[in-house]
PDB file of C-alpha atoms in Angstrom:
ATOM      1  CA  MET P   1     -67.439  18.129 -80.879  1.00 64.00           C
ATOM      2  CA  SER P   2     -70.203  16.273 -79.018  1.00 84.00           C
ATOM      3  CA  PHE P   3     -72.869  14.191 -80.717  1.00 94.00           C
ATOM      4  CA  ASN P   4     -75.897  12.699 -78.990  1.00 95.00           C
ATOM      5  CA  LEU P   5     -78.867  10.470 -79.752  1.00 95.00           C
ATOM      6  CA  GLU P   6     -81.243  13.348 -80.421  1.00 96.00           C
ATOM      7  CA  GLN P   7     -78.786  14.814 -82.938  1.00 97.00           C
ATOM      8  CA  ALA P   8     -78.509  11.375 -84.548  1.00 96.00           C
ATOM      9  CA  ARG P   9     -82.289  11.222 -84.951  1.00 96.00           C
ATOM     10  CA  GLN P  10     -82.378  14.702 -86.449  1.00 97.00           C
ATOM     11  CA  LEU P  11     -79.567  13.861 -88.855  1.00 97.00           C
ATOM     12  CA  ARG P  12     -81.307  10.652 -89.909  1.00 97.00           C
ATOM     13  CA  ASP P  13     -84.469  12.608 -90.672  1.00 96.00           C
ATOM     14  CA  GLN P  14     -82.666  15.234 -92.765  1.00 95.00           C
ATOM     15  CA  LEU P  15     -80.436  12.969 -94.854  1.00 96.00           C
ATOM     16  CA  PRO P  16     -80.916  13.625 -98.576  1.00 96.00           C
ATOM     17  CA  VAL P  17     -81.270  10.963-101.229  1.00 96.00           C
ATOM     18  CA  MET P  18     -77.775   9.670-101.931  1.00 97.00           C
ATOM     19  CA  ASP P  19     -75.886  11.468-104.682  1.00 96.00           C
ATOM     20  CA  PHE P  20     -72.566   9.711-105.120  1.00 96.00           C
ATOM     21  CA  ARG P  21     -71.039  12.763-106.822  1.00 93.00           C
ATOM     22  CA  THR P  22     -72.098  15.492-104.356  1.00 94.00           C
ATOM     23  CA  PRO P  23     -69.893  16.209-101.305  1.00 95.00           C
ATOM     24  CA  VAL P  24     -71.413  15.869 -97.856  1.00 93.00           C
ATOM     25  CA  SER P  25     -73.105  18.902 -96.317  1.00 89.00           C
ATOM     26  CA  ASP P  26     -71.097  21.043 -93.893  1.00 90.00           C
ATOM     27  CA  ASP P  27     -74.108  21.953 -91.736  1.00 93.00           C
ATOM     28  CA  PRO P  28     -73.539  21.840 -87.938  1.00 94.00           C
ATOM     29  CA  LEU P  29     -75.427  18.564 -87.399  1.00 95.00           C
ATOM     30  CA  THR P  30     -73.555  16.656 -90.100  1.00 96.00           C
ATOM     31  CA  SER P  31     -70.260  18.190 -88.994  1.00 96.00           C
ATOM     32  CA  ALA P  32     -70.875  17.078 -85.393  1.00 97.00           C
ATOM     33  CA  TYR P  33     -71.512  13.500 -86.564  1.00 98.00           C
ATOM     34  CA  LEU P  34     -68.438  13.361 -88.790  1.00 97.00           C
ATOM     35  CA  SER P  35     -66.222  14.887 -86.113  1.00 97.00           C
ATOM     36  CA  HIS P  36     -67.467  12.559 -83.356  1.00 98.00           C
ATOM     37  CA  TYR P  37     -66.473   9.479 -85.352  1.00 98.00           C
ATOM     38  CA  GLY P  38     -63.399  10.928 -87.055  1.00 97.00           C
ATOM     39  CA  LEU P  39     -64.847  10.636 -90.546  1.00 97.00           C
ATOM     40  CA  ASN P  40     -63.834  14.225 -91.332  1.00 94.00           C
ATOM     41  CA  ARG P  41     -60.145  13.614 -90.610  1.00 93.00           C
ATOM     42  CA  LEU P  42     -59.344  10.444 -92.496  1.00 96.00           C
ATOM     43  CA  HIS P  43     -55.686  10.036 -93.403  1.00 93.00           C
ATOM     44  CA  SER P  44     -55.182   9.699 -97.152  1.00 93.00           C
ATOM     45  CA  PRO P  45     -52.342  10.413 -99.604  1.00 92.00           C
ATOM     46  CA  TRP P  46     -54.795  12.437-101.725  1.00 92.00           C
ATOM     47  CA  PRO P  47     -57.838  14.665-101.195  1.00 94.00           C
ATOM     48  CA  ILE P  48     -61.007  12.627-100.695  1.00 96.00           C
ATOM     49  CA  SER P  49     -64.530  13.575-101.737  1.00 97.00           C
ATOM     50  CA  HIS P  50     -67.066  12.232 -99.222  1.00 98.00           C
ATOM     51  CA  SER P  51     -70.776  11.834-100.027  1.00 98.00           C
ATOM     52  CA  LEU P  52     -73.498  10.950 -97.507  1.00 98.00           C
ATOM     53  CA  GLY P  53     -77.181  10.262 -98.090  1.00 98.00           C
ATOM     54  CA  TYR P  54     -79.723   7.486 -98.079  1.00 97.00           C
ATOM     55  CA  CYS P  55     -80.553   4.778-100.579  1.00 95.00           C
ATOM     56  CA  PRO P  56     -84.287   3.968-100.685  1.00 87.00           C
ATOM     57  CA  GLY P  57     -85.171   0.384 -99.975  1.00 79.00           C
ATOM     58  CA  HIS P  58     -87.085  -2.180 -97.967  1.00 76.00           C
ATOM     59  CA  PRO P  59     -87.719  -2.140 -95.048  1.00 78.00           C
ATOM     60  CA  GLY P  60     -86.577   1.511 -94.976  1.00 92.00           C
ATOM     61  CA  ARG P  61     -83.931   4.028 -95.927  1.00 96.00           C
ATOM     62  CA  VAL P  62     -80.288   2.953 -95.743  1.00 98.00           C
ATOM     63  CA  ALA P  63     -77.654   5.544 -94.802  1.00 98.00           C
ATOM     64  CA  CYS P  64     -74.819   5.348 -97.315  1.00 98.00           C
ATOM     65  CA  HIS P  65     -71.319   6.865 -97.531  1.00 98.00           C
ATOM     66  CA  TYR P  66     -69.017   7.096-100.517  1.00 99.00           C
ATOM     67  CA  PHE P  67     -65.380   8.140-100.098  1.00 98.00           C
ATOM     68  CA  MET P  68     -64.001   8.866-103.561  1.00 98.00           C
ATOM     69  CA  VAL P  69     -60.315   8.793-104.476  1.00 98.00           C
ATOM     70  CA  PRO P  70     -59.662  11.189-107.379  1.00 95.00           C
ATOM     71  CA  GLU P  71     -58.554  10.074-110.810  1.00 92.00           C
ATOM     72  CA  PRO P  72     -55.970   8.956-111.810  1.00 94.00           C
ATOM     73  CA  ALA P  73     -55.039   7.801-108.300  1.00 95.00           C
ATOM     74  CA  CYS P  74     -58.146   5.588-107.936  1.00 96.00           C
ATOM     75  CA  VAL P  75     -57.336   1.923-108.587  1.00 97.00           C
ATOM     76  CA  GLY P  76     -60.795   0.477-107.884  1.00 97.00           C
ATOM     77  CA  GLN P  77     -63.774   0.211-105.557  1.00 98.00           C
ATOM     78  CA  PHE P  78     -64.247  -1.287-102.091  1.00 99.00           C
ATOM     79  CA  VAL P  79     -67.506  -1.957-100.271  1.00 99.00           C
ATOM     80  CA  ILE P  80     -67.321  -2.300 -96.486  1.00 99.00           C
ATOM     81  CA  VAL P  81     -70.092  -4.025 -94.509  1.00 99.00           C
ATOM     82  CA  HIS P  82     -70.065  -3.648 -90.722  1.00 99.00           C
ATOM     83  CA  GLY P  83     -71.224  -6.070 -88.042  1.00 98.00           C
ATOM     84  CA  TYR P  84     -74.048  -6.297 -85.506  1.00 98.00           C
ATOM     85  CA  TYR P  85     -74.284  -3.243 -83.193  1.00 98.00           C
ATOM     86  CA  ASP P  86     -71.815  -1.404 -85.471  1.00 98.00           C
ATOM     87  CA  HIS P  87     -72.125   1.402 -88.011  1.00 99.00           C
ATOM     88  CA  VAL P  88     -69.907   3.167 -90.544  1.00 99.00           C
ATOM     89  CA  GLY P  89     -68.662   5.623 -87.921  1.00 98.00           C
ATOM     90  CA  LEU P  90     -66.757   2.791 -86.230  1.00 99.00           C
ATOM     91  CA  PHE P  91     -64.969   1.663 -89.394  1.00 99.00           C
ATOM     92  CA  ARG P  92     -62.488   4.505 -89.799  1.00 98.00           C
ATOM     93  CA  HIS P  93     -59.478   2.162 -89.751  1.00 98.00           C
ATOM     94  CA  PRO P  94     -60.614  -0.071 -92.664  1.00 99.00           C
ATOM     95  CA  ILE P  95     -61.763   2.986 -94.621  1.00 99.00           C
ATOM     96  CA  GLU P  96     -58.363   4.646 -94.188  1.00 98.00           C
ATOM     97  CA  PHE P  97     -56.584   1.455 -95.228  1.00 98.00           C
ATOM     98  CA  CYS P  98     -58.606   1.187 -98.438  1.00 98.00           C
ATOM     99  CA  LEU P  99     -58.106   4.870 -99.263  1.00 98.00           C
ATOM    100  CA  SER P 100     -54.364   4.545 -98.673  1.00 97.00           C
ATOM    101  CA  ARG P 101     -54.275   1.797-101.303  1.00 97.00           C
ATOM    102  CA  GLY P 102     -56.095   3.990-103.817  1.00 98.00           C
ATOM    103  CA  TYR P 103     -59.544   2.409-103.482  1.00 98.00           C
ATOM    104  CA  SER P 104     -62.699   4.474-103.276  1.00 98.00           C
ATOM    105  CA  VAL P 105     -64.984   3.164-100.522  1.00 99.00           C
ATOM    106  CA  LEU P 106     -68.724   2.531-100.370  1.00 99.00           C
ATOM    107  CA  ALA P 107     -69.966   1.893 -96.826  1.00 99.00           C
ATOM    108  CA  PHE P 108     -73.462   1.852 -95.376  1.00 98.00           C
ATOM    109  CA  ASP P 109     -75.318   1.333 -92.109  1.00 98.00           C
ATOM    110  CA  LEU P 110     -77.243  -1.930 -91.992  1.00 98.00           C
ATOM    111  CA  PRO P 111     -80.988  -1.612 -91.263  1.00 97.00           C
ATOM    112  CA  GLY P 112     -81.508  -0.977 -87.551  1.00 97.00           C
ATOM    113  CA  HIS P 113     -77.992   0.433 -87.203  1.00 98.00           C
ATOM    114  CA  GLY P 114     -76.362   3.841 -87.282  1.00 98.00           C
ATOM    115  CA  LEU P 115     -78.294   6.385 -89.331  1.00 98.00           C
ATOM    116  CA  SER P 116     -80.394   3.829 -91.219  1.00 98.00           C
ATOM    117  CA  ASP P 117     -84.094   3.264 -90.593  1.00 97.00           C
ATOM    118  CA  GLY P 118     -85.332   0.407 -88.430  1.00 95.00           C
ATOM    119  CA  ASP P 119     -85.705  -0.519 -84.772  1.00 94.00           C
ATOM    120  CA  PRO P 120     -82.245  -0.559 -83.161  1.00 95.00           C
ATOM    121  CA  ALA P 121     -80.434  -3.893 -83.646  1.00 95.00           C
ATOM    122  CA  SER P 122     -83.661  -5.506 -84.886  1.00 95.00           C
ATOM    123  CA  ILE P 123     -84.301  -7.304 -88.175  1.00 96.00           C
ATOM    124  CA  GLY P 124     -87.133  -9.406 -89.570  1.00 94.00           C
ATOM    125  CA  SER P 125     -84.842 -11.436 -91.819  1.00 97.00           C
ATOM    126  CA  PHE P 126     -81.193 -11.429 -92.851  1.00 98.00           C
ATOM    127  CA  ASP P 127     -82.641 -10.923 -96.329  1.00 98.00           C
ATOM    128  CA  ASP P 128     -83.141  -7.286 -95.301  1.00 97.00           C
ATOM    129  CA  TYR P 129     -79.395  -6.942 -94.687  1.00 98.00           C
ATOM    130  CA  SER P 130     -78.667  -8.518 -98.071  1.00 97.00           C
ATOM    131  CA  ARG P 131     -81.201  -6.268 -99.779  1.00 97.00           C
ATOM    132  CA  ALA P 132     -79.575  -3.174 -98.255  1.00 97.00           C
ATOM    133  CA  LEU P 133     -76.199  -4.278 -99.640  1.00 97.00           C
ATOM    134  CA  LEU P 134     -77.634  -4.913-103.088  1.00 96.00           C
ATOM    135  CA  ASN P 135     -79.521  -1.600-103.124  1.00 96.00           C
ATOM    136  CA  CYS P 136     -76.408   0.402-102.245  1.00 97.00           C
ATOM    137  CA  LEU P 137     -74.277  -1.351-104.861  1.00 97.00           C
ATOM    138  CA  THR P 138     -77.012  -0.905-107.457  1.00 95.00           C
ATOM    139  CA  GLY P 139     -77.321   2.782-106.614  1.00 96.00           C
ATOM    140  CA  ALA P 140     -73.587   3.281-106.988  1.00 96.00           C
ATOM    141  CA  GLU P 141     -73.467   1.463-110.313  1.00 95.00           C
ATOM    142  CA  GLN P 142     -76.451   3.423-111.628  1.00 95.00           C
ATOM    143  CA  SER P 143     -74.464   6.562-110.786  1.00 95.00           C
ATOM    144  CA  GLY P 144     -71.666   5.400-113.064  1.00 95.00           C
ATOM    145  CA  ILE P 145     -69.371   3.850-110.448  1.00 96.00           C
ATOM    146  CA  GLU P 146     -67.993   0.731-112.090  1.00 90.00           C
ATOM    147  CA  GLY P 147     -66.723  -2.452-110.460  1.00 90.00           C
ATOM    148  CA  PRO P 148     -65.252  -4.855-109.845  1.00 96.00           C
ATOM    149  CA  TRP P 149     -65.978  -4.406-106.148  1.00 98.00           C
ATOM    150  CA  GLN P 150     -63.531  -5.584-103.515  1.00 98.00           C
ATOM    151  CA  VAL P 151     -65.405  -6.569-100.344  1.00 99.00           C
ATOM    152  CA  LEU P 152     -64.501  -6.289 -96.663  1.00 99.00           C
ATOM    153  CA  ALA P 153     -67.275  -7.553 -94.365  1.00 99.00           C
ATOM    154  CA  GLN P 154     -67.193  -8.039 -90.595  1.00 99.00           C
ATOM    155  CA  SER P 155     -69.225 -10.673 -88.701  1.00 99.00           C
ATOM    156  CA  THR P 156     -72.939 -10.013 -89.360  1.00 98.00           C
ATOM    157  CA  GLY P 157     -71.884  -8.005 -92.422  1.00 99.00           C
ATOM    158  CA  ALA P 158     -70.226 -11.179 -93.684  1.00 99.00           C
ATOM    159  CA  ALA P 159     -73.473 -13.045 -93.006  1.00 99.00           C
ATOM    160  CA  ALA P 160     -75.344 -10.481 -95.122  1.00 98.00           C
ATOM    161  CA  LEU P 161     -72.966 -11.251 -97.972  1.00 98.00           C
ATOM    162  CA  ILE P 162     -73.105 -15.029 -97.492  1.00 99.00           C
ATOM    163  CA  ASN P 163     -76.898 -14.811 -97.491  1.00 99.00           C
ATOM    164  CA  CYS P 164     -76.697 -13.206-100.944  1.00 98.00           C
ATOM    165  CA  PHE P 165     -74.702 -16.180-102.204  1.00 98.00           C
ATOM    166  CA  LEU P 166     -77.271 -18.570-100.725  1.00 98.00           C
ATOM    167  CA  LYS P 167     -79.994 -16.812-102.768  1.00 97.00           C
ATOM    168  CA  PRO P 168     -78.336 -15.590-105.977  1.00 96.00           C
ATOM    169  CA  ALA P 169     -81.594 -15.213-107.902  1.00 95.00           C
ATOM    170  CA  GLU P 170     -82.918 -12.814-105.264  1.00 96.00           C
ATOM    171  CA  PHE P 171     -79.641 -10.999-104.570  1.00 96.00           C
ATOM    172  CA  PRO P 172     -77.508 -10.970-107.759  1.00 95.00           C
ATOM    173  CA  LEU P 173     -74.375  -9.146-106.627  1.00 92.00           C
ATOM    174  CA  GLY P 174     -72.542  -9.357-109.937  1.00 84.00           C
ATOM    175  CA  ASN P 175     -69.017  -8.045-110.292  1.00 92.00           C
ATOM    176  CA  LEU P 176     -67.238  -8.873-107.011  1.00 97.00           C
ATOM    177  CA  GLN P 177     -63.544  -9.561-106.510  1.00 96.00           C
ATOM    178  CA  ASN P 178     -61.447 -10.410-103.434  1.00 98.00           C
ATOM    179  CA  ILE P 179     -64.243 -11.151-100.976  1.00 99.00           C
ATOM    180  CA  ILE P 180     -62.656 -10.747 -97.539  1.00 99.00           C
ATOM    181  CA  LEU P 181     -64.652 -11.783 -94.470  1.00 99.00           C
ATOM    182  CA  LEU P 182     -63.559 -10.797 -90.958  1.00 99.00           C
ATOM    183  CA  ALA P 183     -64.706 -13.199 -88.217  1.00 99.00           C
ATOM    184  CA  PRO P 184     -67.776 -14.186 -90.272  1.00 99.00           C
ATOM    185  CA  LEU P 185     -70.965 -14.987 -88.410  1.00 98.00           C
ATOM    186  CA  LEU P 186     -72.360 -18.461 -88.759  1.00 97.00           C
ATOM    187  CA  ARG P 187     -72.979 -19.820 -85.278  1.00 96.00           C
ATOM    188  CA  PRO P 188     -72.255 -17.592 -82.259  1.00 96.00           C
ATOM    189  CA  VAL P 189     -70.553 -18.849 -79.119  1.00 94.00           C
ATOM    190  CA  ASP P 190     -72.914 -20.774 -76.793  1.00 86.00           C
ATOM    191  CA  TRP P 191     -75.481 -21.027 -79.566  1.00 87.00           C
ATOM    192  CA  THR P 192     -77.293 -24.061 -78.149  1.00 81.00           C
ATOM    193  CA  SER P 193     -77.835 -22.559 -74.696  1.00 77.00           C
ATOM    194  CA  GLY P 194     -78.715 -19.212 -76.266  1.00 71.00           C
ATOM    195  CA  LEU P 195     -81.301 -20.882 -78.481  1.00 75.00           C
ATOM    196  CA  ILE P 196     -82.920 -22.570 -75.474  1.00 70.00           C
ATOM    197  CA  LYS P 197     -83.121 -19.188 -73.757  1.00 71.00           C
ATOM    198  CA  PHE P 198     -84.628 -17.712 -76.912  1.00 70.00           C
ATOM    199  CA  TRP P 199     -87.357 -20.353 -77.127  1.00 70.00           C
ATOM    200  CA  LEU P 200     -88.232 -19.776 -73.470  1.00 70.00           C
ATOM    201  CA  LEU P 201     -88.375 -15.992 -73.777  1.00 70.00           C
ATOM    202  CA  ARG P 202     -89.767 -15.424 -77.245  1.00 69.00           C
ATOM    203  CA  TRP P 203     -93.416 -15.320 -76.152  1.00 66.00           C
ATOM    204  CA  PHE P 204     -92.783 -12.908 -73.286  1.00 71.00           C
ATOM    205  CA  VAL P 205     -90.148 -10.330 -74.302  1.00 72.00           C
ATOM    206  CA  ARG P 206     -88.965  -8.564 -77.449  1.00 74.00           C
ATOM    207  CA  ARG P 207     -85.479  -7.845 -76.171  1.00 77.00           C
ATOM    208  CA  VAL P 208     -82.944  -8.594 -73.457  1.00 79.00           C
ATOM    209  CA  GLY P 209     -80.302  -6.311 -72.006  1.00 74.00           C
ATOM    210  CA  ARG P 210     -76.984  -6.250 -73.803  1.00 85.00           C
ATOM    211  CA  ASP P 211     -73.641  -6.936 -72.166  1.00 84.00           C
ATOM    212  CA  PHE P 212     -70.815  -5.044 -73.843  1.00 88.00           C
ATOM    213  CA  ALA P 213     -68.351  -7.757 -74.795  1.00 90.00           C
ATOM    214  CA  ARG P 214     -64.593  -7.337 -74.518  1.00 93.00           C
ATOM    215  CA  ASN P 215     -64.259  -8.030 -78.221  1.00 97.00           C
ATOM    216  CA  SER P 216     -61.071  -6.016 -78.791  1.00 98.00           C
ATOM    217  CA  HIS P 217     -57.743  -5.350 -77.061  1.00 98.00           C
ATOM    218  CA  ASP P 218     -58.214  -1.632 -77.788  1.00 98.00           C
ATOM    219  CA  GLU P 219     -59.365  -0.292 -74.416  1.00 98.00           C
ATOM    220  CA  GLU P 220     -60.277   3.137 -75.799  1.00 98.00           C
ATOM    221  CA  PHE P 221     -62.533   1.533 -78.411  1.00 98.00           C
ATOM    222  CA  LEU P 222     -64.273  -0.540 -75.733  1.00 98.00           C
ATOM    223  CA  ARG P 223     -64.757   2.552 -73.565  1.00 98.00           C
ATOM    224  CA  PHE P 224     -66.033   4.605 -76.496  1.00 97.00           C
ATOM    225  CA  ILE P 225     -68.762   2.198 -77.589  1.00 97.00           C
ATOM    226  CA  ALA P 226     -69.932   1.641 -73.997  1.00 96.00           C
ATOM    227  CA  GLU P 227     -69.921   5.295 -72.911  1.00 96.00           C
ATOM    228  CA  ASP P 228     -69.671   7.743 -75.821  1.00 97.00           C
ATOM    229  CA  ASP P 229     -71.391   6.205 -78.848  1.00 98.00           C
ATOM    230  CA  PRO P 230     -75.027   7.338 -79.067  1.00 97.00           C
ATOM    231  CA  LEU P 231     -75.627   4.967 -81.993  1.00 98.00           C
ATOM    232  CA  GLN P 232     -75.057   1.862 -79.851  1.00 97.00           C
ATOM    233  CA  ALA P 233     -78.115  -0.316 -79.188  1.00 96.00           C
ATOM    234  CA  ARG P 234     -78.466  -1.385 -75.565  1.00 94.00           C
ATOM    235  CA  TYR P 235     -80.424  -4.568 -76.220  1.00 92.00           C
ATOM    236  CA  LEU P 236     -80.266  -7.892 -78.042  1.00 89.00           C
ATOM    237  CA  MET P 237     -83.485  -8.232 -80.013  1.00 88.00           C
ATOM    238  CA  VAL P 238     -85.352 -11.544 -79.955  1.00 87.00           C
ATOM    239  CA  ASP P 239     -86.349 -11.210 -83.614  1.00 91.00           C
ATOM    240  CA  TRP P 240     -82.662 -10.925 -84.545  1.00 93.00           C
ATOM    241  CA  VAL P 241     -82.046 -14.330 -82.939  1.00 91.00           C
ATOM    242  CA  ARG P 242     -85.006 -15.746 -84.867  1.00 92.00           C
ATOM    243  CA  SER P 243     -83.578 -14.324 -88.096  1.00 96.00           C
ATOM    244  CA  LEU P 244     -80.157 -15.772 -87.310  1.00 96.00           C
ATOM    245  CA  LYS P 245     -81.719 -19.207 -86.845  1.00 95.00           C
ATOM    246  CA  GLN P 246     -83.369 -18.957 -90.272  1.00 97.00           C
ATOM    247  CA  TYR P 247     -80.053 -17.898 -91.827  1.00 98.00           C
ATOM    248  CA  LEU P 248     -78.362 -20.955 -90.299  1.00 98.00           C
ATOM    249  CA  ASN P 249     -81.112 -23.200 -91.653  1.00 97.00           C
ATOM    250  CA  ASP P 250     -80.705 -21.671 -95.120  1.00 98.00           C
ATOM    251  CA  PHE P 251     -76.946 -22.191 -94.965  1.00 98.00           C
ATOM    252  CA  ALA P 252     -77.318 -25.838 -93.930  1.00 98.00           C
ATOM    253  CA  ALA P 253     -79.730 -26.521 -96.812  1.00 98.00           C
ATOM    254  CA  ALA P 254     -77.628 -24.852 -99.515  1.00 97.00           C
ATOM    255  CA  PRO P 255     -75.494 -26.739-102.051  1.00 96.00           C
ATOM    256  CA  GLU P 256     -71.777 -26.057-102.370  1.00 97.00           C
ATOM    257  CA  ILE P 257     -71.040 -22.555-103.645  1.00 98.00           C
ATOM    258  CA  SER P 258     -67.999 -21.960-105.843  1.00 96.00           C
ATOM    259  CA  VAL P 259     -67.497 -18.285-104.911  1.00 98.00           C
ATOM    260  CA  PRO P 260     -63.942 -17.856-103.550  1.00 98.00           C
ATOM    261  CA  LEU P 261     -63.703 -16.382-100.053  1.00 99.00           C
ATOM    262  CA  SER P 262     -60.834 -15.126 -97.920  1.00 99.00           C
ATOM    263  CA  ILE P 263     -61.610 -15.477 -94.203  1.00 99.00           C
ATOM    264  CA  ILE P 264     -59.560 -13.730 -91.514  1.00 99.00           C
ATOM    265  CA  GLN P 265     -60.214 -14.937 -87.980  1.00 99.00           C
ATOM    266  CA  GLY P 266     -58.803 -14.108 -84.547  1.00 99.00           C
ATOM    267  CA  THR P 267     -58.063 -17.015 -82.230  1.00 99.00           C
ATOM    268  CA  GLU P 268     -59.292 -15.235 -79.075  1.00 98.00           C
ATOM    269  CA  ASP P 269     -62.716 -14.532 -80.564  1.00 98.00           C
ATOM    270  CA  THR P 270     -65.396 -15.266 -77.962  1.00 97.00           C
ATOM    271  CA  THR P 271     -68.291 -13.879 -80.016  1.00 96.00           C
ATOM    272  CA  VAL P 272     -68.548 -16.336 -82.911  1.00 98.00           C
ATOM    273  CA  ASP P 273     -67.896 -20.058 -82.550  1.00 98.00           C
ATOM    274  CA  TRP P 274     -65.075 -19.949 -85.056  1.00 98.00           C
ATOM    275  CA  ARG P 275     -63.868 -23.495 -84.432  1.00 98.00           C
ATOM    276  CA  TYR P 276     -67.295 -24.695 -85.556  1.00 97.00           C
ATOM    277  CA  ASN P 277     -67.792 -22.052 -88.217  1.00 98.00           C
ATOM    278  CA  LEU P 278     -64.584 -22.323 -90.223  1.00 99.00           C
ATOM    279  CA  PRO P 279     -64.947 -26.019 -91.177  1.00 98.00           C
ATOM    280  CA  HIS P 280     -68.590 -25.473 -92.121  1.00 98.00           C
ATOM    281  CA  LEU P 281     -67.771 -22.384 -94.168  1.00 99.00           C
ATOM    282  CA  ARG P 282     -64.991 -24.255 -95.966  1.00 98.00           C
ATOM    283  CA  SER P 283     -67.419 -27.094 -96.651  1.00 98.00           C
ATOM    284  CA  GLY P 284     -70.085 -24.769 -98.034  1.00 98.00           C
ATOM    285  CA  PHE P 285     -67.550 -22.621 -99.907  1.00 99.00           C
ATOM    286  CA  PRO P 286     -64.765 -25.036-100.915  1.00 98.00           C
ATOM    287  CA  ASN P 287     -62.748 -22.263-102.603  1.00 98.00           C
ATOM    288  CA  THR P 288     -61.979 -20.621 -99.275  1.00 98.00           C
ATOM    289  CA  GLU P 289     -58.632 -19.423 -97.935  1.00 98.00           C
ATOM    290  CA  THR P 290     -58.373 -19.002 -94.162  1.00 99.00           C
ATOM    291  CA  TYR P 291     -55.976 -16.753 -92.240  1.00 99.00           C
ATOM    292  CA  LEU P 292     -55.694 -16.901 -88.441  1.00 99.00           C
ATOM    293  CA  ILE P 293     -54.423 -14.027 -86.308  1.00 99.00           C
ATOM    294  CA  GLU P 294     -53.130 -15.509 -83.066  1.00 99.00           C
ATOM    295  CA  GLY P 295     -54.536 -13.763 -80.010  1.00 99.00           C
ATOM    296  CA  ALA P 296     -56.878 -11.395 -81.848  1.00 99.00           C
ATOM    297  CA  ARG P 297     -60.438 -10.942 -80.612  1.00 98.00           C
ATOM    298  CA  HIS P 298     -63.676 -10.635 -82.565  1.00 98.00           C
ATOM    299  CA  HIS P 299     -63.770  -7.000 -83.644  1.00 98.00           C
ATOM    300  CA  LEU P 300     -60.840  -7.171 -86.049  1.00 99.00           C
ATOM    301  CA  ALA P 301     -61.711  -3.819 -87.637  1.00 98.00           C
ATOM    302  CA  ASN P 302     -61.180  -2.180 -84.237  1.00 98.00           C
ATOM    303  CA  GLU P 303     -58.527  -4.349 -82.651  1.00 99.00           C
ATOM    304  CA  SER P 304     -55.472  -2.762 -81.037  1.00 98.00           C
ATOM    305  CA  ALA P 305     -52.798  -1.373 -83.357  1.00 98.00           C
ATOM    306  CA  GLU P 306     -50.679  -4.536 -83.145  1.00 98.00           C
ATOM    307  CA  PHE P 307     -53.477  -6.770 -84.406  1.00 99.00           C
ATOM    308  CA  ARG P 308     -54.776  -4.251 -86.939  1.00 98.00           C
ATOM    309  CA  ALA P 309     -51.320  -4.160 -88.486  1.00 98.00           C
ATOM    310  CA  GLN P 310     -51.443  -7.944 -88.908  1.00 99.00           C
ATOM    311  CA  LEU P 311     -54.965  -7.713 -90.318  1.00 99.00           C
ATOM    312  CA  PHE P 312     -54.093  -5.127 -92.950  1.00 99.00           C
ATOM    313  CA  THR P 313     -50.891  -6.940 -93.894  1.00 99.00           C
ATOM    314  CA  ILE P 314     -53.031  -9.990 -94.695  1.00 99.00           C
ATOM    315  CA  VAL P 315     -55.584  -7.897 -96.606  1.00 99.00           C
ATOM    316  CA  ALA P 316     -52.810  -6.208 -98.602  1.00 98.00           C
ATOM    317  CA  GLY P 317     -51.405  -9.612 -99.505  1.00 98.00           C
ATOM    318  CA  ILE P 318     -54.814 -10.781-100.724  1.00 98.00           C
ATOM    319  CA  LEU P 319     -55.225  -7.674-102.873  1.00 98.00           C
ATOM    320  CA  ASP P 320     -51.728  -8.031-104.330  1.00 96.00           C
ATOM    321  CA  SER P 321     -51.964 -11.750-105.097  1.00 88.00           C
TER     322      SER P 321
END
């Protein structure tokens, strides 16, 4: 079933306020969205109840999903946070993995992504990403969904989480357990040259054309996001780079943080400067365990089957330890 940008806009406008206990609508527009991204055919050992709506917040509404494993099969809760240019529709593999382990899954589109409000791929501050995460978790807990929350966050999603830890008074996340970061964003590749370009362009343009990176060995995934995903932004926004710079400054100024992290990183990642990032993350978060996947690229959640198998073996080991 096809799904296009105009349908995405219509669906965004008609999303109801999130009710974590009410199954998603089966209207044609919602069905087209779910079918296009495979969210209506998730593999699970048990029947799954799927809710979709928006959580109110600043700077706008945040599209939120909840995939509920029935009792008594449910063993806990997972929250999944996607990366830059991504959305929940691209995270079918991690969602299926969590469901297969008996975890219910909360996932949401970051501001400026997917079905959430905001200019595409634009953000005024990484605080807005962190606030969206906190609002969705708070909404779930107010609906009676109890933690602890396991966390799986990719790239910019990991930065949204790290930003919460940098500012705990503003973003008190509470009951988290097994915080797993996939290729976390600190400094991107070629950051210095990119920053020079940013300073030269910032007075003249709001955005620059995006090149679709070969950030996975899964050729079908790369083709899909470049050709068939209407929710893909086609630009890198200058204000996003400005917000990233502020996030890096906040990280550099922060004291050591005792929160334990598990970082999984591919060694063929050409998106984040992981050789720079990992030592700095371990310095800022001394209770960090690092796992390398030889040959894997940046988009670990959508790597080829060989690398995804390694990824989920590592995640399973973390959960079982």
